[in-house]
Amino acid sequence: MLVPIFRFLSIFPLPVLHAAGAALGWLVYWASPSYRRRMRDNMRQAGMAQHLHAAVAEAGKSIIELPFIWCADPARVSRHATLENWELVQTELDAGKGIVFMTPHLGCFEIVAQEIALRTELMVMYRPPKKAALKPLIEGARARKNLLLAPANMSGVRMLAKFLKKGQPVGVLPDQVPQEGEGVWATFFGRDAYTMTLPAKLAQLGDATIIITYAERLPGGRGYVVRFVPFDGTLDGDSAAQAQAINHAMERLIVRSPSQYYWSYNRYKVPNGIQAPSAAKAKDQA
């Protein structure tokens, strides 16, 4: 049932969808105490409380724009996107060097992979949605020409590494909470967050370049600017130091468009089987 609904909504112009999305954002914010509390707490933790009102509207836009991004004709979607600093990517592609694209939950991250795939083959890690009804919709939207999906398991990691070693790019969400054994504790806006180690490992395995990218949502439904930013950190040290460097890079990116970050995401949760950071530090010091 969701597929025909999304296809119907994709007909509407993006300004109409974004206006409806802003209203939806406020409806969800007031209807869900847990959603409201997490968004406010996360923004306060990051020192971004002054952007709360804008963030509520942007969160709604991020939902309502999905029918357009996933179901509209790719050429129509691409007409709403402008690329900034693509030459940074093209230089690496021309040199035959692998690229690890790190795309945080910032702006319209769903359009980023599509825009890259219009210009080069790209493999991204994919974790099936918890709701089975969403699976055909999401997989159909993401499995487009030049856009390859790798499962979120060890088999998928091997696929990504092999792809990189051939000098081809891969994409990961660096601020997604990993599963047990796939991350380390590192601070994110001043609070410990279980952080994936995969991006750094992939970059080292494939001798690849890390490029951070996100799509800033323009006001009034005018489209998106897909930005490509050099990774200015270092991957020296152990996994914890590498994860910390990546988190710091994400923080610097988010402060560019703080209202468009996915603040309602449970970024500070403790995965099953993982010790809370305070307990882990106490164990290390014992």
PDB file of C-alpha atoms in Angstrom:
ATOM      1  CA  MET A   1       0.000   0.000   0.000  1.00  0.00           C
ATOM      2  CA  LEU A   2       2.883   2.362   0.741  1.00  0.00           C
ATOM      3  CA  VAL A   3       4.341   2.148  -2.769  1.00  0.00           C
ATOM      4  CA  PRO A   4       1.268   3.596  -4.572  1.00  0.00           C
ATOM      5  CA  ILE A   5       0.907   6.267  -1.869  1.00  0.00           C
ATOM      6  CA  PHE A   6       4.541   7.322  -2.293  1.00  0.00           C
ATOM      7  CA  ARG A   7       4.194   7.318  -6.069  1.00  0.00           C
ATOM      8  CA  PHE A   8       1.134   9.534  -5.818  1.00  0.00           C
ATOM      9  CA  LEU A   9       2.895  11.992  -3.491  1.00  0.00           C
ATOM     10  CA  SER A  10       5.926  12.110  -5.788  1.00  0.00           C
ATOM     11  CA  ILE A  11       3.774  13.896  -8.376  1.00  0.00           C
ATOM     12  CA  PHE A  12       3.567  17.046  -6.255  1.00  0.00           C
ATOM     13  CA  PRO A  13       6.123  19.864  -6.635  1.00  0.00           C
ATOM     14  CA  LEU A  14       8.900  19.911  -4.063  1.00  0.00           C
ATOM     15  CA  PRO A  15       7.812  23.295  -2.562  1.00  0.00           C
ATOM     16  CA  VAL A  16       4.373  21.818  -1.823  1.00  0.00           C
ATOM     17  CA  LEU A  17       5.903  18.726  -0.225  1.00  0.00           C
ATOM     18  CA  HIS A  18       8.278  20.769   1.928  1.00  0.00           C
ATOM     19  CA  ALA A  19       5.468  23.055   3.102  1.00  0.00           C
ATOM     20  CA  ALA A  20       3.432  19.998   4.089  1.00  0.00           C
ATOM     21  CA  GLY A  21       6.517  18.490   5.692  1.00  0.00           C
ATOM     22  CA  ALA A  22       7.073  21.519   7.919  1.00  0.00           C
ATOM     23  CA  ALA A  23       3.514  21.168   9.210  1.00  0.00           C
ATOM     24  CA  LEU A  24       4.012  17.436   9.730  1.00  0.00           C
ATOM     25  CA  GLY A  25       7.177  18.126  11.701  1.00  0.00           C
ATOM     26  CA  TRP A  26       5.275  20.183  14.246  1.00  0.00           C
ATOM     27  CA  LEU A  27       2.430  17.669  14.400  1.00  0.00           C
ATOM     28  CA  VAL A  28       4.833  14.836  15.258  1.00  0.00           C
ATOM     29  CA  TYR A  29       6.754  17.031  17.686  1.00  0.00           C
ATOM     30  CA  TRP A  30       3.663  17.803  19.785  1.00  0.00           C
ATOM     31  CA  ALA A  31       2.084  14.359  19.402  1.00  0.00           C
ATOM     32  CA  SER A  32       5.083  12.366  20.654  1.00  0.00           C
ATOM     33  CA  PRO A  33       6.547  13.223  24.084  1.00  0.00           C
ATOM     34  CA  SER A  34       9.499  10.833  23.634  1.00  0.00           C
ATOM     35  CA  TYR A  35      10.343  12.292  20.210  1.00  0.00           C
ATOM     36  CA  ARG A  36      10.055  15.809  21.586  1.00  0.00           C
ATOM     37  CA  ARG A  37      12.196  15.044  24.625  1.00  0.00           C
ATOM     38  CA  ARG A  38      14.983  13.362  22.645  1.00  0.00           C
ATOM     39  CA  MET A  39      15.185  16.142  20.069  1.00  0.00           C
ATOM     40  CA  ARG A  40      15.336  18.840  22.743  1.00  0.00           C
ATOM     41  CA  ASP A  41      17.853  16.936  24.866  1.00  0.00           C
ATOM     42  CA  ASN A  42      20.164  16.181  21.943  1.00  0.00           C
ATOM     43  CA  MET A  43      20.091  19.769  20.706  1.00  0.00           C
ATOM     44  CA  ARG A  44      20.694  21.129  24.197  1.00  0.00           C
ATOM     45  CA  GLN A  45      23.605  18.692  24.630  1.00  0.00           C
ATOM     46  CA  ALA A  46      25.157  19.980  21.393  1.00  0.00           C
ATOM     47  CA  GLY A  47      24.572  23.640  22.241  1.00  0.00           C
ATOM     48  CA  MET A  48      22.072  23.973  19.393  1.00  0.00           C
ATOM     49  CA  ALA A  49      18.876  24.693  21.347  1.00  0.00           C
ATOM     50  CA  GLN A  50      18.422  28.026  19.563  1.00  0.00           C
ATOM     51  CA  HIS A  51      17.777  26.122  16.306  1.00  0.00           C
ATOM     52  CA  LEU A  52      14.966  23.961  17.728  1.00  0.00           C
ATOM     53  CA  HIS A  53      12.047  25.565  15.872  1.00  0.00           C
ATOM     54  CA  ALA A  54      13.780  25.339  12.513  1.00  0.00           C
ATOM     55  CA  ALA A  55      14.881  21.756  13.245  1.00  0.00           C
ATOM     56  CA  VAL A  56      11.303  20.654  13.953  1.00  0.00           C
ATOM     57  CA  ALA A  57      10.175  21.863  10.516  1.00  0.00           C
ATOM     58  CA  GLU A  58      13.233  20.428   8.749  1.00  0.00           C
ATOM     59  CA  ALA A  59      12.634  17.011  10.326  1.00  0.00           C
ATOM     60  CA  GLY A  60       9.150  16.971   8.830  1.00  0.00           C
ATOM     61  CA  LYS A  61      10.493  17.965   5.424  1.00  0.00           C
ATOM     62  CA  SER A  62      12.952  15.051   5.556  1.00  0.00           C
ATOM     63  CA  ILE A  63      10.008  12.641   5.714  1.00  0.00           C
ATOM     64  CA  ILE A  64       7.663  14.198   3.173  1.00  0.00           C
ATOM     65  CA  GLU A  65      10.420  14.654   0.585  1.00  0.00           C
ATOM     66  CA  LEU A  66      11.092  10.891   0.479  1.00  0.00           C
ATOM     67  CA  PRO A  67       8.313  10.108  -2.040  1.00  0.00           C
ATOM     68  CA  PHE A  68       9.881  12.675  -4.371  1.00  0.00           C
ATOM     69  CA  ILE A  69      13.456  11.411  -3.850  1.00  0.00           C
ATOM     70  CA  TRP A  70      12.569   7.714  -4.051  1.00  0.00           C
ATOM     71  CA  CYS A  71       9.747   7.567  -6.585  1.00  0.00           C
ATOM     72  CA  ALA A  72      10.014  10.544  -8.942  1.00  0.00           C
ATOM     73  CA  ASP A  73      11.894  10.164 -12.196  1.00  0.00           C
ATOM     74  CA  PRO A  74      15.659  10.361 -11.439  1.00  0.00           C
ATOM     75  CA  ALA A  75      16.140  13.070 -14.056  1.00  0.00           C
ATOM     76  CA  ARG A  76      13.441  15.191 -12.417  1.00  0.00           C
ATOM     77  CA  VAL A  77      15.008  14.700  -8.980  1.00  0.00           C
ATOM     78  CA  SER A  78      18.452  15.594 -10.286  1.00  0.00           C
ATOM     79  CA  ARG A  79      17.188  18.902 -11.703  1.00  0.00           C
ATOM     80  CA  HIS A  80      16.641  19.988  -8.101  1.00  0.00           C
ATOM     81  CA  ALA A  81      20.245  19.277  -7.080  1.00  0.00           C
ATOM     82  CA  THR A  82      23.349  21.420  -7.501  1.00  0.00           C
ATOM     83  CA  LEU A  83      26.757  19.921  -6.818  1.00  0.00           C
ATOM     84  CA  GLU A  84      29.442  21.877  -4.991  1.00  0.00           C
ATOM     85  CA  ASN A  85      33.121  20.884  -5.162  1.00  0.00           C
ATOM     86  CA  TRP A  86      32.552  17.804  -7.351  1.00  0.00           C
ATOM     87  CA  GLU A  87      36.036  18.349  -8.768  1.00  0.00           C
ATOM     88  CA  LEU A  88      37.371  17.027  -5.460  1.00  0.00           C
ATOM     89  CA  VAL A  89      35.685  13.712  -6.270  1.00  0.00           C
ATOM     90  CA  GLN A  90      36.565  13.711  -9.943  1.00  0.00           C
ATOM     91  CA  THR A  91      40.263  14.114  -9.185  1.00  0.00           C
ATOM     92  CA  GLU A  92      40.239  10.917  -7.127  1.00  0.00           C
ATOM     93  CA  LEU A  93      38.196   9.055  -9.718  1.00  0.00           C
ATOM     94  CA  ASP A  94      40.573  10.096 -12.507  1.00  0.00           C
ATOM     95  CA  ALA A  95      43.496   8.846 -10.414  1.00  0.00           C
ATOM     96  CA  GLY A  96      41.810   5.474  -9.982  1.00  0.00           C
ATOM     97  CA  LYS A  97      41.751   5.921  -6.215  1.00  0.00           C
ATOM     98  CA  GLY A  98      39.035   4.446  -4.017  1.00  0.00           C
ATOM     99  CA  ILE A  99      36.789   6.851  -2.113  1.00  0.00           C
ATOM    100  CA  VAL A 100      34.915   6.372   1.158  1.00  0.00           C
ATOM    101  CA  PHE A 101      31.992   8.793   1.150  1.00  0.00           C
ATOM    102  CA  MET A 102      30.851   9.564   4.682  1.00  0.00           C
ATOM    103  CA  THR A 103      27.312  10.946   4.706  1.00  0.00           C
ATOM    104  CA  PRO A 104      25.871  11.832   8.125  1.00  0.00           C
ATOM    105  CA  HIS A 105      22.147  12.199   8.865  1.00  0.00           C
ATOM    106  CA  LEU A 106      22.309  15.808   7.708  1.00  0.00           C
ATOM    107  CA  GLY A 107      19.994  17.448   5.201  1.00  0.00           C
ATOM    108  CA  CYS A 108      18.612  15.196   2.466  1.00  0.00           C
ATOM    109  CA  PHE A 109      21.151  12.402   2.741  1.00  0.00           C
ATOM    110  CA  GLU A 110      19.014  10.137   0.520  1.00  0.00           C
ATOM    111  CA  ILE A 111      19.701  12.256  -2.566  1.00  0.00           C
ATOM    112  CA  VAL A 112      23.472  12.169  -2.135  1.00  0.00           C
ATOM    113  CA  ALA A 113      23.982   8.573  -3.249  1.00  0.00           C
ATOM    114  CA  GLN A 114      21.661   9.084  -6.215  1.00  0.00           C
ATOM    115  CA  GLU A 115      23.601  12.104  -7.424  1.00  0.00           C
ATOM    116  CA  ILE A 116      26.932  10.301  -7.094  1.00  0.00           C
ATOM    117  CA  ALA A 117      25.550   7.243  -8.915  1.00  0.00           C
ATOM    118  CA  LEU A 118      24.554   9.423 -11.866  1.00  0.00           C
ATOM    119  CA  ARG A 119      28.267  10.064 -12.385  1.00  0.00           C
ATOM    120  CA  THR A 120      30.024   6.898 -11.235  1.00  0.00           C
ATOM    121  CA  GLU A 121      29.294   3.456  -9.856  1.00  0.00           C
ATOM    122  CA  LEU A 122      28.786   3.491  -6.085  1.00  0.00           C
ATOM    123  CA  MET A 123      28.315   0.765  -3.479  1.00  0.00           C
ATOM    124  CA  VAL A 124      26.566   1.622  -0.217  1.00  0.00           C
ATOM    125  CA  MET A 125      25.959  -0.390   2.923  1.00  0.00           C
ATOM    126  CA  TYR A 126      22.304  -1.212   3.430  1.00  0.00           C
ATOM    127  CA  ARG A 127      20.457  -2.392   6.540  1.00  0.00           C
ATOM    128  CA  PRO A 128      16.888  -3.592   5.823  1.00  0.00           C
ATOM    129  CA  PRO A 129      14.191  -1.565   7.605  1.00  0.00           C
ATOM    130  CA  LYS A 130      12.564  -3.022  10.722  1.00  0.00           C
ATOM    131  CA  LYS A 131       9.124  -2.644   9.133  1.00  0.00           C
ATOM    132  CA  ALA A 132       8.748  -5.211   6.345  1.00  0.00           C
ATOM    133  CA  ALA A 133       6.282  -2.990   4.478  1.00  0.00           C
ATOM    134  CA  LEU A 134       9.045  -0.473   3.844  1.00  0.00           C
ATOM    135  CA  LYS A 135      11.495  -2.987   2.374  1.00  0.00           C
ATOM    136  CA  PRO A 136      10.261  -3.068  -1.257  1.00  0.00           C
ATOM    137  CA  LEU A 137       9.882   0.695  -1.275  1.00  0.00           C
ATOM    138  CA  ILE A 138      13.384   1.450   0.053  1.00  0.00           C
ATOM    139  CA  GLU A 139      15.176  -1.264  -1.869  1.00  0.00           C
ATOM    140  CA  GLY A 140      13.452  -0.251  -5.087  1.00  0.00           C
ATOM    141  CA  ALA A 141      14.452   3.370  -4.526  1.00  0.00           C
ATOM    142  CA  ARG A 142      18.077   2.642  -3.692  1.00  0.00           C
ATOM    143  CA  ALA A 143      18.855  -0.149  -6.137  1.00  0.00           C
ATOM    144  CA  ARG A 144      19.110   2.081  -9.185  1.00  0.00           C
ATOM    145  CA  LYS A 145      21.567   2.139 -12.050  1.00  0.00           C
ATOM    146  CA  ASN A 146      25.159   2.407 -10.780  1.00  0.00           C
ATOM    147  CA  LEU A 147      23.934   2.191  -7.145  1.00  0.00           C
ATOM    148  CA  LEU A 148      24.867  -1.160  -5.602  1.00  0.00           C
ATOM    149  CA  LEU A 149      23.766  -2.386  -2.177  1.00  0.00           C
ATOM    150  CA  ALA A 150      25.949  -4.282   0.285  1.00  0.00           C
ATOM    151  CA  PRO A 151      24.319  -5.979   3.305  1.00  0.00           C
ATOM    152  CA  ALA A 152      25.165  -4.620   6.759  1.00  0.00           C
ATOM    153  CA  ASN A 153      27.196  -7.672   7.824  1.00  0.00           C
ATOM    154  CA  MET A 154      30.683  -9.110   7.337  1.00  0.00           C
ATOM    155  CA  SER A 155      29.803 -10.250   3.834  1.00  0.00           C
ATOM    156  CA  GLY A 156      28.866  -6.667   2.988  1.00  0.00           C
ATOM    157  CA  VAL A 157      32.091  -5.330   4.511  1.00  0.00           C
ATOM    158  CA  ARG A 158      34.092  -7.685   2.281  1.00  0.00           C
ATOM    159  CA  MET A 159      32.111  -6.469  -0.723  1.00  0.00           C
ATOM    160  CA  LEU A 160      32.888  -2.851   0.132  1.00  0.00           C
ATOM    161  CA  ALA A 161      36.587  -3.558   0.674  1.00  0.00           C
ATOM    162  CA  LYS A 162      36.870  -5.414  -2.632  1.00  0.00           C
ATOM    163  CA  PHE A 163      35.097  -2.574  -4.428  1.00  0.00           C
ATOM    164  CA  LEU A 164      37.482  -0.024  -2.908  1.00  0.00           C
ATOM    165  CA  LYS A 165      40.572  -2.009  -3.859  1.00  0.00           C
ATOM    166  CA  LYS A 166      39.386  -1.820  -7.478  1.00  0.00           C
ATOM    167  CA  GLY A 167      39.499   1.975  -7.166  1.00  0.00           C
ATOM    168  CA  GLN A 168      35.727   2.436  -6.902  1.00  0.00           C
ATOM    169  CA  PRO A 169      33.788   4.476  -4.305  1.00  0.00           C
ATOM    170  CA  VAL A 170      31.651   3.290  -1.403  1.00  0.00           C
ATOM    171  CA  GLY A 171      29.293   5.121   0.939  1.00  0.00           C
ATOM    172  CA  VAL A 172      28.590   4.765   4.669  1.00  0.00           C
ATOM    173  CA  LEU A 173      26.593   6.612   7.347  1.00  0.00           C
ATOM    174  CA  PRO A 174      29.262   7.381   9.973  1.00  0.00           C
ATOM    175  CA  ASP A 175      26.849   8.555  12.689  1.00  0.00           C
ATOM    176  CA  GLN A 176      24.665   5.455  12.660  1.00  0.00           C
ATOM    177  CA  VAL A 177      24.887   3.486  15.917  1.00  0.00           C
ATOM    178  CA  PRO A 178      26.646   0.187  15.081  1.00  0.00           C
ATOM    179  CA  GLN A 179      25.858  -3.213  16.488  1.00  0.00           C
ATOM    180  CA  GLU A 180      27.772  -5.058  19.187  1.00  0.00           C
ATOM    181  CA  GLY A 181      31.480  -5.347  18.462  1.00  0.00           C
ATOM    182  CA  GLU A 182      31.369  -2.959  15.482  1.00  0.00           C
ATOM    183  CA  GLY A 183      32.173   0.263  17.302  1.00  0.00           C
ATOM    184  CA  VAL A 184      33.945   2.070  20.127  1.00  0.00           C
ATOM    185  CA  TRP A 185      32.951   4.826  22.519  1.00  0.00           C
ATOM    186  CA  ALA A 186      33.897   8.321  21.326  1.00  0.00           C
ATOM    187  CA  THR A 187      32.540  11.720  22.246  1.00  0.00           C
ATOM    188  CA  PHE A 188      29.985  13.372  19.972  1.00  0.00           C
ATOM    189  CA  PHE A 189      29.098  16.932  20.925  1.00  0.00           C
ATOM    190  CA  GLY A 190      30.541  16.367  24.387  1.00  0.00           C
ATOM    191  CA  ARG A 191      28.819  13.074  25.218  1.00  0.00           C
ATOM    192  CA  ASP A 192      29.965   9.483  24.725  1.00  0.00           C
ATOM    193  CA  ALA A 193      28.377   7.857  21.673  1.00  0.00           C
ATOM    194  CA  TYR A 194      28.966   4.328  20.406  1.00  0.00           C
ATOM    195  CA  THR A 195      30.668   5.040  17.088  1.00  0.00           C
ATOM    196  CA  MET A 196      31.356   2.766  14.145  1.00  0.00           C
ATOM    197  CA  THR A 197      34.946   1.938  13.238  1.00  0.00           C
ATOM    198  CA  LEU A 198      34.102   0.799   9.708  1.00  0.00           C
ATOM    199  CA  PRO A 199      34.836   4.029   7.757  1.00  0.00           C
ATOM    200  CA  ALA A 200      38.435   4.212   8.985  1.00  0.00           C
ATOM    201  CA  LYS A 201      39.003   0.485   8.449  1.00  0.00           C
ATOM    202  CA  LEU A 202      37.675   0.669   4.910  1.00  0.00           C
ATOM    203  CA  ALA A 203      39.825   3.685   4.070  1.00  0.00           C
ATOM    204  CA  GLN A 204      42.932   1.908   5.321  1.00  0.00           C
ATOM    205  CA  LEU A 205      42.118  -1.444   3.699  1.00  0.00           C
ATOM    206  CA  GLY A 206      41.509   0.151   0.336  1.00  0.00           C
ATOM    207  CA  ASP A 207      44.133   2.912   0.640  1.00  0.00           C
ATOM    208  CA  ALA A 208      41.178   5.181  -0.089  1.00  0.00           C
ATOM    209  CA  THR A 209      40.407   8.867   0.289  1.00  0.00           C
ATOM    210  CA  ILE A 210      37.683   9.925   2.717  1.00  0.00           C
ATOM    211  CA  ILE A 211      35.300  12.590   1.439  1.00  0.00           C
ATOM    212  CA  ILE A 212      32.426  13.902   3.564  1.00  0.00           C
ATOM    213  CA  THR A 213      29.247  14.787   1.748  1.00  0.00           C
ATOM    214  CA  TYR A 214      25.753  16.027   2.527  1.00  0.00           C
ATOM    215  CA  ALA A 215      22.855  17.707   0.737  1.00  0.00           C
ATOM    216  CA  GLU A 216      21.711  20.994   2.244  1.00  0.00           C
ATOM    217  CA  ARG A 217      17.979  21.573   1.844  1.00  0.00           C
ATOM    218  CA  LEU A 218      17.293  25.029   0.356  1.00  0.00           C
ATOM    219  CA  PRO A 219      14.406  27.127   1.732  1.00  0.00           C
ATOM    220  CA  GLY A 220      11.082  27.306  -0.069  1.00  0.00           C
ATOM    221  CA  GLY A 221      11.505  23.923  -1.724  1.00  0.00           C
ATOM    222  CA  ARG A 222      14.096  25.323  -4.133  1.00  0.00           C
ATOM    223  CA  GLY A 223      16.090  22.094  -4.102  1.00  0.00           C
ATOM    224  CA  TYR A 224      19.390  20.950  -2.639  1.00  0.00           C
ATOM    225  CA  VAL A 225      23.083  21.746  -2.701  1.00  0.00           C
ATOM    226  CA  VAL A 226      25.102  18.522  -2.544  1.00  0.00           C
ATOM    227  CA  ARG A 227      28.392  19.484  -0.927  1.00  0.00           C
ATOM    228  CA  PHE A 228      31.645  17.502  -1.011  1.00  0.00           C
ATOM    229  CA  VAL A 229      34.083  18.323   1.783  1.00  0.00           C
ATOM    230  CA  PRO A 230      37.636  17.019   2.324  1.00  0.00           C
ATOM    231  CA  PHE A 231      38.176  15.009   5.501  1.00  0.00           C
ATOM    232  CA  ASP A 232      40.543  17.180   7.531  1.00  0.00           C
ATOM    233  CA  GLY A 233      41.199  14.709  10.346  1.00  0.00           C
ATOM    234  CA  THR A 234      43.820  12.015  10.699  1.00  0.00           C
ATOM    235  CA  LEU A 235      43.436   8.256  10.957  1.00  0.00           C
ATOM    236  CA  ASP A 236      46.535   7.808  13.084  1.00  0.00           C
ATOM    237  CA  GLY A 237      46.253   5.883  16.335  1.00  0.00           C
ATOM    238  CA  ASP A 238      43.912   3.099  17.411  1.00  0.00           C
ATOM    239  CA  SER A 239      40.244   2.564  16.568  1.00  0.00           C
ATOM    240  CA  ALA A 240      39.089   4.884  19.363  1.00  0.00           C
ATOM    241  CA  ALA A 241      41.298   7.730  18.111  1.00  0.00           C
ATOM    242  CA  GLN A 242      40.101   7.202  14.550  1.00  0.00           C
ATOM    243  CA  ALA A 243      36.442   7.182  15.591  1.00  0.00           C
ATOM    244  CA  GLN A 244      37.010  10.364  17.581  1.00  0.00           C
ATOM    245  CA  ALA A 245      38.565  12.072  14.572  1.00  0.00           C
ATOM    246  CA  ILE A 246      35.570  11.129  12.441  1.00  0.00           C
ATOM    247  CA  ASN A 247      33.106  12.350  15.087  1.00  0.00           C
ATOM    248  CA  HIS A 248      34.913  15.690  15.264  1.00  0.00           C
ATOM    249  CA  ALA A 249      34.691  15.965  11.459  1.00  0.00           C
ATOM    250  CA  MET A 250      30.953  15.261  11.666  1.00  0.00           C
ATOM    251  CA  GLU A 251      30.530  17.966  14.321  1.00  0.00           C
ATOM    252  CA  ARG A 252      32.258  20.539  12.135  1.00  0.00           C
ATOM    253  CA  LEU A 253      29.965  19.610   9.267  1.00  0.00           C
ATOM    254  CA  ILE A 254      26.757  19.709  11.323  1.00  0.00           C
ATOM    255  CA  VAL A 255      27.399  23.211  12.656  1.00  0.00           C
ATOM    256  CA  ARG A 256      27.192  24.435   9.055  1.00  0.00           C
ATOM    257  CA  SER A 257      23.478  23.526   8.908  1.00  0.00           C
ATOM    258  CA  PRO A 258      22.482  22.690  12.492  1.00  0.00           C
ATOM    259  CA  SER A 259      18.727  22.803  11.900  1.00  0.00           C
ATOM    260  CA  GLN A 260      18.994  20.062   9.269  1.00  0.00           C
ATOM    261  CA  TYR A 261      20.615  17.393  11.428  1.00  0.00           C
ATOM    262  CA  TYR A 262      18.545  14.384  12.488  1.00  0.00           C
ATOM    263  CA  TRP A 263      18.448  15.388  16.184  1.00  0.00           C
ATOM    264  CA  SER A 264      15.637  12.982  17.045  1.00  0.00           C
ATOM    265  CA  TYR A 265      17.921  10.014  16.278  1.00  0.00           C
ATOM    266  CA  ASN A 266      18.873   8.041  19.389  1.00  0.00           C
ATOM    267  CA  ARG A 267      22.573   8.672  18.841  1.00  0.00           C
ATOM    268  CA  TYR A 268      23.555   8.022  22.459  1.00  0.00           C
ATOM    269  CA  LYS A 269      21.846   4.673  22.980  1.00  0.00           C
ATOM    270  CA  VAL A 270      23.751   1.702  24.394  1.00  0.00           C
ATOM    271  CA  PRO A 271      23.496  -1.270  21.973  1.00  0.00           C
ATOM    272  CA  ASN A 272      22.587  -4.690  23.315  1.00  0.00           C
ATOM    273  CA  GLY A 273      25.616  -6.498  24.698  1.00  0.00           C
ATOM    274  CA  ILE A 274      27.689  -3.319  25.045  1.00  0.00           C
ATOM    275  CA  GLN A 275      28.756  -1.834  28.378  1.00  0.00           C
ATOM    276  CA  ALA A 276      27.678   1.724  29.020  1.00  0.00           C
ATOM    277  CA  PRO A 277      30.636   4.114  28.610  1.00  0.00           C
ATOM    278  CA  SER A 278      30.917   4.824  32.335  1.00  0.00           C
ATOM    279  CA  ALA A 279      31.090   1.088  33.111  1.00  0.00           C
ATOM    280  CA  ALA A 280      33.610   0.466  30.339  1.00  0.00           C
ATOM    281  CA  LYS A 281      35.899   3.244  31.609  1.00  0.00           C
ATOM    282  CA  ALA A 282      35.666   1.952  35.179  1.00  0.00           C
ATOM    283  CA  LYS A 283      36.663  -1.523  33.958  1.00  0.00           C
ATOM    284  CA  ASP A 284      39.670  -0.131  32.065  1.00  0.00           C
ATOM    285  CA  GLN A 285      40.845   1.788  35.125  1.00  0.00           C
ATOM    286  CA  ALA A 286      40.446  -1.176  37.520  1.00  0.00           C
TER     287      ALA A 286
END
